[in-house]
PDB file of C-alpha atoms and ligand atoms in Angstrom:
ATOM      1  CA  MET N 106     -10.740  -6.552  12.427  1.00 96.00           C
ATOM      2  CA  THR N 107     -11.118  -6.817   8.663  1.00 98.00           C
ATOM      3  CA  THR N 108     -10.390 -10.304   7.359  1.00 98.00           C
ATOM      4  CA  VAL N 109     -10.244 -11.823   3.897  1.00 98.00           C
ATOM      5  CA  LEU N 110     -13.769 -13.138   4.537  1.00 98.00           C
ATOM      6  CA  ASP N 111     -14.990  -9.561   4.977  1.00 98.00           C
ATOM      7  CA  VAL N 112     -13.306  -8.594   1.706  1.00 98.00           C
ATOM      8  CA  GLN N 113     -15.139 -11.440  -0.035  1.00 98.00           C
ATOM      9  CA  ARG N 114     -18.400 -10.309   1.588  1.00 98.00           C
ATOM     10  CA  PHE N 115     -17.816  -6.767   0.270  1.00 98.00           C
ATOM     11  CA  LYS N 116     -17.895  -8.223  -3.240  1.00 98.00           C
ATOM     12  CA  GLU N 117     -20.931 -10.377  -2.601  1.00 98.00           C
ATOM     13  CA  GLU N 118     -22.871  -7.445  -1.127  1.00 98.00           C
ATOM     14  CA  GLY N 119     -21.758  -5.037  -3.857  1.00 98.00           C
ATOM     15  CA  GLN N 120     -19.976  -2.850  -1.294  1.00 98.00           C
ATOM     16  CA  ARG N 121     -17.130  -0.940  -2.949  1.00 98.00           C
ATOM     17  CA  PHE N 122     -14.091  -0.495  -0.731  1.00 98.00           C
ATOM     18  CA  ALA N 123     -10.972   1.641  -0.525  1.00 98.00           C
ATOM     19  CA  VAL N 124      -7.390   0.500  -0.004  1.00 98.00           C
ATOM     20  CA  LEU N 125      -4.386   2.717   0.707  1.00 98.00           C
ATOM     21  CA  THR N 126      -0.703   2.039   0.951  1.00 98.00           C
ATOM     22  CA  ALA N 127       0.956   2.593   4.327  1.00 98.00           C
ATOM     23  CA  TYR N 128       4.646   2.504   5.081  1.00 98.00           C
ATOM     24  CA  ASP N 129       5.107   3.580   8.690  1.00 98.00           C
ATOM     25  CA  TYR N 130       3.638   3.483  12.197  1.00 98.00           C
ATOM     26  CA  LEU N 131       1.997   6.898  12.307  1.00 98.00           C
ATOM     27  CA  SER N 132       0.341   6.890   8.888  1.00 98.00           C
ATOM     28  CA  ALA N 133      -0.892   3.346   9.534  1.00 98.00           C
ATOM     29  CA  LYS N 134      -2.396   4.469  12.836  1.00 98.00           C
ATOM     30  CA  ILE N 135      -4.128   7.466  11.263  1.00 98.00           C
ATOM     31  CA  LEU N 136      -5.519   5.407   8.371  1.00 98.00           C
ATOM     32  CA  ASP N 137      -6.553   2.586  10.683  1.00 98.00           C
ATOM     33  CA  ASP N 138      -8.352   5.021  12.985  1.00 98.00           C
ATOM     34  CA  ALA N 139     -10.039   6.466   9.879  1.00 98.00           C
ATOM     35  CA  GLY N 140     -11.486   3.004   9.209  1.00 98.00           C
ATOM     36  CA  MET N 141      -9.498   2.061   6.098  1.00 98.00           C
ATOM     37  CA  PRO N 142     -10.298  -1.664   5.711  1.00 98.00           C
ATOM     38  CA  ILE N 143      -7.092  -2.704   3.929  1.00 99.00           C
ATOM     39  CA  LEU N 144      -3.583  -1.273   4.222  1.00 99.00           C
ATOM     40  CA  LEU N 145      -1.016  -2.373   1.669  1.00 99.00           C
ATOM     41  CA  VAL N 146       2.657  -2.112   2.560  1.00 99.00           C
ATOM     42  CA  GLY N 147       3.456  -1.690  -1.117  1.00 98.00           C
ATOM     43  CA  ASP N 148       6.887  -1.993  -2.652  1.00 98.00           C
ATOM     44  CA  SER N 149       6.060   1.456  -4.068  1.00 98.00           C
ATOM     45  CA  LEU N 150       7.729   2.532  -0.819  1.00 98.00           C
ATOM     46  CA  GLY N 151      10.971   2.036  -2.703  1.00 98.00           C
ATOM     47  CA  MET N 152      10.063   4.968  -4.925  1.00 97.00           C
ATOM     48  CA  VAL N 153       8.045   7.261  -2.636  1.00 96.00           C
ATOM     49  CA  VAL N 154       9.882   6.700   0.663  1.00 97.00           C
ATOM     50  CA  LEU N 155      13.350   5.428  -0.248  1.00 98.00           C
ATOM     51  CA  GLY N 156      13.876   7.405  -3.458  1.00 97.00           C
ATOM     52  CA  TYR N 157      14.711   4.531  -5.826  1.00 97.00           C
ATOM     53  CA  PRO N 158      13.842   5.101  -9.501  1.00 96.00           C
ATOM     54  CA  THR N 159      11.763   1.881  -9.668  1.00 97.00           C
ATOM     55  CA  THR N 160      10.538  -0.763  -7.220  1.00 98.00           C
ATOM     56  CA  LEU N 161      13.212  -3.230  -8.351  1.00 98.00           C
ATOM     57  CA  PRO N 162      15.953  -2.389  -5.788  1.00 98.00           C
ATOM     58  CA  VAL N 163      13.650  -2.888  -2.786  1.00 98.00           C
ATOM     59  CA  THR N 164      14.757  -5.803  -0.612  1.00 98.00           C
ATOM     60  CA  LEU N 165      12.749  -8.126   1.588  1.00 98.00           C
ATOM     61  CA  ASP N 166      14.503  -6.747   4.667  1.00 98.00           C
ATOM     62  CA  GLU N 167      13.521  -3.195   3.723  1.00 98.00           C
ATOM     63  CA  MET N 168       9.918  -4.302   3.235  1.00 98.00           C
ATOM     64  CA  LEU N 169       9.903  -6.077   6.589  1.00 99.00           C
ATOM     65  CA  HIS N 170      11.280  -3.004   8.352  1.00 98.00           C
ATOM     66  CA  HIS N 171       8.283  -0.985   7.104  1.00 98.00           C
ATOM     67  CA  ALA N 172       5.773  -3.828   7.551  1.00 99.00           C
ATOM     68  CA  LYS N 173       6.671  -4.092  11.246  1.00 98.00           C
ATOM     69  CA  ALA N 174       6.121  -0.368  11.740  1.00 98.00           C
ATOM     70  CA  VAL N 175       2.725  -0.523  10.011  1.00 99.00           C
ATOM     71  CA  ALA N 176       1.712  -3.526  12.108  1.00 98.00           C
ATOM     72  CA  ARG N 177       2.557  -1.565  15.269  1.00 98.00           C
ATOM     73  CA  GLY N 178       0.243   1.254  14.158  1.00 98.00           C
ATOM     74  CA  ALA N 179      -2.800  -0.635  12.864  1.00 98.00           C
ATOM     75  CA  ARG N 180      -5.370  -2.551  14.885  1.00 98.00           C
ATOM     76  CA  GLN N 181      -8.362  -3.198  12.636  1.00 98.00           C
ATOM     77  CA  ALA N 182      -7.183  -3.113   9.016  1.00 98.00           C
ATOM     78  CA  LEU N 183      -6.290  -6.156   6.960  1.00 99.00           C
ATOM     79  CA  LEU N 184      -2.536  -5.768   6.406  1.00 99.00           C
ATOM     80  CA  VAL N 185      -1.038  -6.913   3.117  1.00 99.00           C
ATOM     81  CA  GLY N 186       2.727  -7.125   2.567  1.00 99.00           C
ATOM     82  CA  ASP N 187       3.982  -6.691  -0.984  1.00 98.00           C
ATOM     83  CA  MET N 188       6.566  -9.322  -1.882  1.00 98.00           C
ATOM     84  CA  PRO N 189       9.476  -7.424  -3.469  1.00 98.00           C
ATOM     85  CA  PHE N 190      11.278  -8.262  -6.689  1.00 98.00           C
ATOM     86  CA  MET N 191      13.313 -11.499  -6.451  1.00 98.00           C
ATOM     87  CA  SER N 192      11.830 -12.531  -3.114  1.00 98.00           C
ATOM     88  CA  TYR N 193       9.553 -15.149  -4.767  1.00 98.00           C
ATOM     89  CA  HIS N 194      10.973 -15.686  -8.242  1.00 95.00           C
ATOM     90  CA  ALA N 195      13.663 -18.321  -7.649  1.00 96.00           C
ATOM     91  CA  SER N 196      11.406 -21.138  -6.469  1.00 96.00           C
ATOM     92  CA  VAL N 197       8.207 -22.000  -4.649  1.00 97.00           C
ATOM     93  CA  GLU N 198      10.366 -22.682  -1.583  1.00 98.00           C
ATOM     94  CA  GLN N 199      11.797 -19.160  -1.703  1.00 98.00           C
ATOM     95  CA  ALA N 200       8.288 -17.718  -2.049  1.00 98.00           C
ATOM     96  CA  ILE N 201       7.083 -19.692   0.973  1.00 98.00           C
ATOM     97  CA  ALA N 202      10.061 -18.544   3.055  1.00 98.00           C
ATOM     98  CA  SER N 203       9.587 -14.873   2.083  1.00 98.00           C
ATOM     99  CA  ALA N 204       5.829 -14.917   2.637  1.00 98.00           C
ATOM    100  CA  GLY N 205       6.370 -16.648   5.964  1.00 98.00           C
ATOM    101  CA  ARG N 206       8.650 -13.818   7.090  1.00 98.00           C
ATOM    102  CA  PHE N 207       5.970 -11.246   6.200  1.00 98.00           C
ATOM    103  CA  ILE N 208       3.489 -13.088   8.413  1.00 98.00           C
ATOM    104  CA  GLN N 209       5.766 -14.127  11.292  1.00 98.00           C
ATOM    105  CA  GLU N 210       8.140 -11.158  11.505  1.00 98.00           C
ATOM    106  CA  GLY N 211       6.264  -8.406   9.659  1.00 98.00           C
ATOM    107  CA  GLY N 212       2.881  -8.878  11.335  1.00 98.00           C
ATOM    108  CA  MET N 213       1.079  -8.971   7.967  1.00 99.00           C
ATOM    109  CA  HIS N 214      -2.135 -10.942   7.400  1.00 98.00           C
ATOM    110  CA  ALA N 215      -1.619 -11.547   3.668  1.00 99.00           C
ATOM    111  CA  VAL N 216       0.917 -11.054   0.895  1.00 99.00           C
ATOM    112  CA  LYS N 217       0.751  -9.640  -2.622  1.00 98.00           C
ATOM    113  CA  LEU N 218       2.529 -11.037  -5.684  1.00 98.00           C
ATOM    114  CA  GLU N 219       2.833  -9.612  -9.195  1.00 98.00           C
ATOM    115  CA  GLY N 220       2.112 -11.514 -12.395  1.00 96.00           C
ATOM    116  CA  GLY N 221       0.373 -14.616 -13.710  1.00 94.00           C
ATOM    117  CA  GLY N 222       2.098 -17.759 -15.044  1.00 92.00           C
ATOM    118  CA  ARG N 223       4.461 -19.144 -12.409  1.00 90.00           C
ATOM    119  CA  ILE N 224       2.704 -17.144  -9.718  1.00 97.00           C
ATOM    120  CA  VAL N 225      -0.281 -19.500 -10.026  1.00 98.00           C
ATOM    121  CA  GLU N 226       1.517 -22.415  -8.357  1.00 98.00           C
ATOM    122  CA  ILE N 227       2.992 -20.132  -5.691  1.00 98.00           C
ATOM    123  CA  THR N 228      -0.507 -18.794  -4.967  1.00 98.00           C
ATOM    124  CA  ARG N 229      -1.829 -22.341  -4.657  1.00 98.00           C
ATOM    125  CA  GLN N 230       0.937 -23.329  -2.242  1.00 98.00           C
ATOM    126  CA  LEU N 231       0.747 -20.226  -0.050  1.00 98.00           C
ATOM    127  CA  THR N 232      -3.028 -20.387   0.172  1.00 98.00           C
ATOM    128  CA  SER N 233      -2.868 -24.057   1.144  1.00 98.00           C
ATOM    129  CA  MET N 234      -0.561 -23.053   4.011  1.00 98.00           C
ATOM    130  CA  GLY N 235      -2.948 -20.429   5.330  1.00 98.00           C
ATOM    131  CA  ILE N 236      -1.266 -17.396   3.783  1.00 98.00           C
ATOM    132  CA  PRO N 237      -3.876 -15.339   1.916  1.00 98.00           C
ATOM    133  CA  VAL N 238      -2.654 -14.049  -1.456  1.00 98.00           C
ATOM    134  CA  MET N 239      -3.558 -10.862  -3.301  1.00 98.00           C
ATOM    135  CA  VAL N 240      -2.252 -10.856  -6.862  1.00 98.00           C
ATOM    136  CA  HIS N 241      -1.412  -7.933  -9.118  1.00 98.00           C
ATOM    137  CA  LEU N 242      -2.041  -7.979 -12.887  1.00 98.00           C
ATOM    138  CA  GLY N 243      -1.887  -5.474 -15.745  1.00 98.00           C
ATOM    139  CA  LEU N 244       0.784  -2.830 -15.235  1.00 98.00           C
ATOM    140  CA  THR N 245       3.045  -4.770 -12.889  1.00 98.00           C
ATOM    141  CA  PRO N 246       5.913  -2.442 -11.889  1.00 97.00           C
ATOM    142  CA  GLN N 247       8.320  -5.325 -11.216  1.00 97.00           C
ATOM    143  CA  PHE N 248       8.131  -6.033 -14.984  1.00 97.00           C
ATOM    144  CA  VAL N 249       9.050  -2.440 -15.892  1.00 96.00           C
ATOM    145  CA  ASN N 250      12.056  -3.480 -17.972  1.00 97.00           C
ATOM    146  CA  GLN N 251      10.032  -5.994 -19.930  1.00 95.00           C
ATOM    147  CA  MET N 252       7.113  -3.588 -20.437  1.00 95.00           C
ATOM    148  CA  GLY N 253       9.477  -0.856 -21.674  1.00 96.00           C
ATOM    149  CA  GLY N 254       8.282   1.565 -18.986  1.00 95.00           C
ATOM    150  CA  PHE N 255       5.226   2.140 -16.834  1.00 95.00           C
ATOM    151  CA  LYS N 256       2.708   1.691 -19.651  1.00 96.00           C
ATOM    152  CA  VAL N 257      -0.978   0.828 -19.750  1.00 97.00           C
ATOM    153  CA  GLN N 258      -1.388  -2.912 -20.382  1.00 97.00           C
ATOM    154  CA  GLY N 259      -4.166  -4.990 -21.949  1.00 98.00           C
ATOM    155  CA  LYS N 260      -4.920  -2.672 -24.850  1.00 98.00           C
ATOM    156  CA  SER N 261      -4.710  -5.379 -27.527  1.00 98.00           C
ATOM    157  CA  ASP N 262      -7.228  -8.233 -27.654  1.00 98.00           C
ATOM    158  CA  LYS N 263      -4.408 -10.714 -27.087  1.00 98.00           C
ATOM    159  CA  GLN N 264      -3.095  -8.928 -23.978  1.00 97.00           C
ATOM    160  CA  ALA N 265      -6.624  -8.465 -22.629  1.00 98.00           C
ATOM    161  CA  ALA N 266      -7.393 -12.169 -23.096  1.00 98.00           C
ATOM    162  CA  ARG N 267      -4.156 -13.050 -21.261  1.00 98.00           C
ATOM    163  CA  ILE N 268      -5.023 -10.828 -18.293  1.00 98.00           C
ATOM    164  CA  LEU N 269      -8.535 -12.289 -18.082  1.00 98.00           C
ATOM    165  CA  ALA N 270      -7.192 -15.852 -18.308  1.00 98.00           C
ATOM    166  CA  ASP N 271      -4.529 -15.141 -15.638  1.00 98.00           C
ATOM    167  CA  ALA N 272      -7.150 -13.647 -13.325  1.00 98.00           C
ATOM    168  CA  LYS N 273      -9.372 -16.711 -13.632  1.00 98.00           C
ATOM    169  CA  GLU N 274      -6.453 -19.082 -13.043  1.00 98.00           C
ATOM    170  CA  LEU N 275      -5.319 -17.127  -9.988  1.00 98.00           C
ATOM    171  CA  GLU N 276      -8.829 -17.165  -8.580  1.00 98.00           C
ATOM    172  CA  GLN N 277      -8.865 -20.942  -9.067  1.00 98.00           C
ATOM    173  CA  ALA N 278      -5.505 -21.174  -7.310  1.00 98.00           C
ATOM    174  CA  GLY N 279      -7.008 -19.503  -4.234  1.00 98.00           C
ATOM    175  CA  ALA N 280      -6.136 -15.780  -4.502  1.00 98.00           C
ATOM    176  CA  PHE N 281      -8.494 -13.734  -2.325  1.00 98.00           C
ATOM    177  CA  SER N 282      -8.333 -10.583  -4.474  1.00 98.00           C
ATOM    178  CA  ILE N 283      -6.730  -9.204  -7.606  1.00 98.00           C
ATOM    179  CA  VAL N 284      -5.203  -5.761  -8.095  1.00 98.00           C
ATOM    180  CA  LEU N 285      -5.680  -4.524 -11.655  1.00 98.00           C
ATOM    181  CA  GLU N 286      -3.300  -1.690 -12.413  1.00 98.00           C
ATOM    182  CA  GLY N 287      -3.080   0.458 -15.547  1.00 98.00           C
ATOM    183  CA  VAL N 288      -5.559  -1.373 -17.752  1.00 98.00           C
ATOM    184  CA  PRO N 289      -8.449  -0.024 -19.861  1.00 98.00           C
ATOM    185  CA  SER N 290     -11.626   0.434 -17.821  1.00 98.00           C
ATOM    186  CA  ASP N 291     -13.713  -1.926 -19.959  1.00 98.00           C
ATOM    187  CA  LEU N 292     -11.189  -4.739 -19.478  1.00 98.00           C
ATOM    188  CA  ALA N 293     -11.160  -4.183 -15.693  1.00 98.00           C
ATOM    189  CA  THR N 294     -14.966  -4.284 -15.662  1.00 98.00           C
ATOM    190  CA  ARG N 295     -14.953  -7.480 -17.698  1.00 98.00           C
ATOM    191  CA  VAL N 296     -12.461  -9.157 -15.351  1.00 98.00           C
ATOM    192  CA  THR N 297     -14.453  -7.982 -12.304  1.00 98.00           C
ATOM    193  CA  LYS N 298     -17.672  -9.468 -13.670  1.00 98.00           C
ATOM    194  CA  ALA N 299     -15.953 -12.743 -14.550  1.00 98.00           C
ATOM    195  CA  LEU N 300     -14.576 -13.309 -11.044  1.00 98.00           C
ATOM    196  CA  ARG N 301     -16.101 -14.404  -7.758  1.00 98.00           C
ATOM    197  CA  ILE N 302     -13.267 -12.718  -5.810  1.00 98.00           C
ATOM    198  CA  PRO N 303     -12.946  -8.919  -5.621  1.00 98.00           C
ATOM    199  CA  THR N 304     -10.815  -6.812  -7.930  1.00 99.00           C
ATOM    200  CA  ILE N 305      -9.026  -3.689  -6.713  1.00 99.00           C
ATOM    201  CA  GLY N 306      -8.258  -1.105  -9.356  1.00 98.00           C
ATOM    202  CA  ILE N 307      -5.596   1.552  -9.742  1.00 98.00           C
ATOM    203  CA  GLY N 308      -5.762   3.298 -13.074  1.00 98.00           C
ATOM    204  CA  ALA N 309      -8.393   0.742 -14.073  1.00 98.00           C
ATOM    205  CA  GLY N 310     -11.580   2.835 -14.033  1.00 98.00           C
ATOM    206  CA  SER N 311     -14.649   2.598 -11.832  1.00 98.00           C
ATOM    207  CA  GLY N 312     -15.791  -0.928 -12.651  1.00 98.00           C
ATOM    208  CA  THR N 313     -13.643  -2.745 -10.091  1.00 98.00           C
ATOM    209  CA  ASP N 314     -14.867  -3.767  -6.631  1.00 98.00           C
ATOM    210  CA  GLY N 315     -12.285  -1.710  -4.762  1.00 98.00           C
ATOM    211  CA  GLN N 316      -9.780   1.041  -5.463  1.00 98.00           C
ATOM    212  CA  VAL N 317      -6.222   1.485  -4.229  1.00 98.00           C
ATOM    213  CA  LEU N 318      -4.057   4.603  -4.227  1.00 98.00           C
ATOM    214  CA  VAL N 319      -0.560   5.355  -2.999  1.00 98.00           C
ATOM    215  CA  PHE N 320      -0.744   7.324   0.282  1.00 98.00           C
ATOM    216  CA  HIS N 321       1.710  10.016  -0.815  1.00 98.00           C
ATOM    217  CA  ASP N 322      -0.047  10.546  -4.172  1.00 97.00           C
ATOM    218  CA  MET N 323      -3.515  10.744  -2.633  1.00 97.00           C
ATOM    219  CA  LEU N 324      -2.384  13.339  -0.091  1.00 98.00           C
ATOM    220  CA  GLY N 325      -0.418  15.469  -2.541  1.00 97.00           C
ATOM    221  CA  LEU N 326       2.878  14.707  -0.822  1.00 97.00           C
ATOM    222  CA  THR N 327       4.367  13.738  -4.175  1.00 93.00           C
ATOM    223  CA  THR N 328       4.814  16.763  -6.382  1.00 88.00           C
ATOM    224  CA  GLY N 329       4.954  17.386 -10.127  1.00 89.00           C
ATOM    225  CA  LYS N 330       2.546  16.016 -12.671  1.00 91.00           C
ATOM    226  CA  ALA N 331       0.605  13.103 -11.198  1.00 91.00           C
ATOM    227  CA  PRO N 332      -0.458  10.151 -13.334  1.00 93.00           C
ATOM    228  CA  LYS N 333      -3.996  10.519 -14.754  1.00 94.00           C
ATOM    229  CA  PHE N 334      -5.488   8.012 -12.292  1.00 96.00           C
ATOM    230  CA  VAL N 335      -4.355   9.904  -9.182  1.00 97.00           C
ATOM    231  CA  LYS N 336      -6.801  12.146  -7.376  1.00 97.00           C
ATOM    232  CA  ARG N 337      -5.160  14.420  -4.814  1.00 97.00           C
ATOM    233  CA  TYR N 338      -7.469  14.739  -1.822  1.00 98.00           C
ATOM    234  CA  ALA N 339      -5.061  17.152  -0.103  1.00 97.00           C
ATOM    235  CA  ASN N 340      -1.988  19.169  -0.985  1.00 97.00           C
ATOM    236  CA  LEU N 341       0.256  18.312   1.928  1.00 98.00           C
ATOM    237  CA  ALA N 342       3.500  19.126   0.104  1.00 98.00           C
ATOM    238  CA  ASP N 343       2.311  22.745  -0.112  1.00 97.00           C
ATOM    239  CA  ASP N 344       1.251  22.727   3.543  1.00 98.00           C
ATOM    240  CA  ILE N 345       4.621  21.321   4.626  1.00 98.00           C
ATOM    241  CA  THR N 346       6.526  23.871   2.553  1.00 98.00           C
ATOM    242  CA  ARG N 347       4.503  26.727   4.029  1.00 98.00           C
ATOM    243  CA  ALA N 348       4.857  25.396   7.599  1.00 98.00           C
ATOM    244  CA  ALA N 349       8.616  24.816   7.248  1.00 98.00           C
ATOM    245  CA  LYS N 350       9.150  28.352   5.910  1.00 98.00           C
ATOM    246  CA  GLN N 351       7.039  29.886   8.677  1.00 98.00           C
ATOM    247  CA  TYR N 352       8.909  27.871  11.343  1.00 98.00           C
ATOM    248  CA  ALA N 353      12.299  28.954   9.967  1.00 98.00           C
ATOM    249  CA  GLN N 354      11.128  32.566   9.840  1.00 98.00           C
ATOM    250  CA  GLU N 355       9.823  32.488  13.425  1.00 98.00           C
ATOM    251  CA  VAL N 356      13.060  30.930  14.685  1.00 98.00           C
ATOM    252  CA  GLY N 357      14.940  33.601  12.766  1.00 98.00           C
ATOM    253  CA  ASP N 358      12.911  36.514  14.117  1.00 98.00           C
ATOM    254  CA  GLY N 359      12.714  35.076  17.657  1.00 98.00           C
ATOM    255  CA  THR N 360       8.934  34.612  17.840  1.00 98.00           C
ATOM    256  CA  PHE N 361       9.335  30.840  18.293  1.00 98.00           C
ATOM    257  CA  PRO N 362       9.592  29.474  20.911  1.00 97.00           C
ATOM    258  CA  GLY N 363       7.267  31.729  22.885  1.00 97.00           C
ATOM    259  CA  PRO N 364       6.553  31.401  26.611  1.00 95.00           C
ATOM    260  CA  GLU N 365       3.784  28.847  25.914  1.00 95.00           C
ATOM    261  CA  HIS N 366       6.370  26.496  24.401  1.00 96.00           C
ATOM    262  CA  SER N 367       8.957  26.995  27.158  1.00 95.00           C
ATOM    263  CA  TYR N 368       9.620  25.474  30.582  1.00 94.00           C
ATOM    264  CA  SER N 369      10.344  27.379  33.774  1.00 91.00           C
ATOM    265  CA  ALA N 370      11.531  26.223  37.181  1.00 89.00           C
ATOM    266  CA  ASN N 371       8.286  27.125  39.002  1.00 78.00           C
ATOM    267  CA  GLY N 372       5.950  25.771  36.294  1.00 63.00           C
ATOM    268  CA  THR N 373       4.239  29.077  35.554  1.00 56.00           C
ATOM    269  CA  ALA N 374       5.430  29.388  31.964  1.00 53.00           C
ATOM    270  CA  ALA N 375       3.310  26.502  30.674  1.00 53.00           C
ATOM    271  CA  PRO N 376      -0.470  26.799  30.707  1.00 55.00           C
ATOM    272  CA  VAL N 377      -1.079  23.126  31.560  1.00 53.00           C
ATOM    273  CA  LYS N 378       0.879  21.904  34.581  1.00 50.00           C
ATOM    274  CA  ALA N 379       0.580  18.232  33.571  1.00 53.00           C
ATOM    275  CA  GLN N 380       2.431  18.912  30.338  1.00 55.00           C
ATOM    276  CA  LEU N 381       5.344  20.534  32.076  1.00 55.00           C
ATOM    277  CA  ASP N 382       7.676  17.557  32.268  1.00 61.00           C
ATOM    278  CA  GLU N 383       6.410  15.689  29.251  1.00 64.00           C
ATOM    279  CA  VAL N 384       9.397  15.643  26.944  1.00 68.00           C
ATOM    280  CA  LYS N 385       8.503  13.042  24.354  1.00 70.00           C
ATOM    281  CA  TYR N 386       8.663  13.030  20.567  1.00 76.00           C
ATOM    282  CA  GLY N 387       5.293  12.591  18.900  1.00 72.00           C
ATOM    283  CA  ALA N 388       3.459  12.735  22.231  1.00 62.00           C
ATOM    284  CA  GLY N 389      -0.187  11.831  21.800  1.00 60.00           C
ATOM    285  CA  ALA N 390       0.370  10.073  18.460  1.00 58.00           C
TER     286      ALA N 390
HETATM  287  O1  KIV V 403       3.373  -1.161  -4.429  1.00 96.64           O
HETATM  288  C1  KIV V 403       2.240  -0.674  -4.415  1.00 96.64           C
HETATM  289  O2  KIV V 403       1.956   0.318  -3.748  1.00 96.64           O
HETATM  290  C2  KIV V 403       1.231  -1.321  -5.222  1.00 96.64           C
HETATM  291  C3  KIV V 403      -0.096  -0.650  -5.379  1.00 96.64           C
HETATM  292  C4  KIV V 403       0.014   0.565  -6.178  1.00 96.64           C
HETATM  293  C5  KIV V 403      -1.131  -1.579  -5.885  1.00 96.64           C
HETATM  294  O3  KIV V 403       1.469  -2.361  -5.748  1.00 96.64           O
END
């Protein structure tokens, strides 16, 4: 199983690594079987799975519901639960309680928090209690209203210096990795070189130690114009559309179900006898 020590070793050995978001049992199982070292149950699920306009409405209970499903599907990946908006902002005590639920109920191995500043003390406390912390700097979606939209951060010298200073402080506080989202590539490279712990970029160029993408973006399940940093490795939305239309057409014209998909009393209609009585959703998943 991948642990935070392995993630640190990746950095020390110069081994770049990939991270993907996962939100449910089946995708977690597929990604885990594919050898993905880290799965992030990101609060992006609010937008890509639940249809909210931002990540702000996502609740801790919603996150835990998805975290539990991911934990049931994965066996070897390091699982990171994203602490949703207002689940760690009121006090250190609230942060400890929320992070504890991710570990105890959600089956996560670590949590992720957005921002610098007050997050430093929370990171220190959680780490001291044995809860590994990944932090998220740069374009932090939970600050969307303050940033005036989902905009690249760290373009000015002042902003860049702040991000670098936050990263160093969070490393000192015990964070095991830092996500850098939506920042200029040269800033991400500078932060990566300045830290002992690994950085994980998204829209931060190629100079970080790892990269993270949202599952649905990477597979082309989300449609329309993708942000510049997204590479679509498949076009599953097109495949699903084509398959759904073909299925509806075959139902309409009577070619589905055929004899090979039908049961008969004497068992001759199905080619494999053992499958005859297997009536189970997602069999073989
Ligand atoms: O919520 C999320 O999926 C994230 C990643 C994009 C880093 O925070």
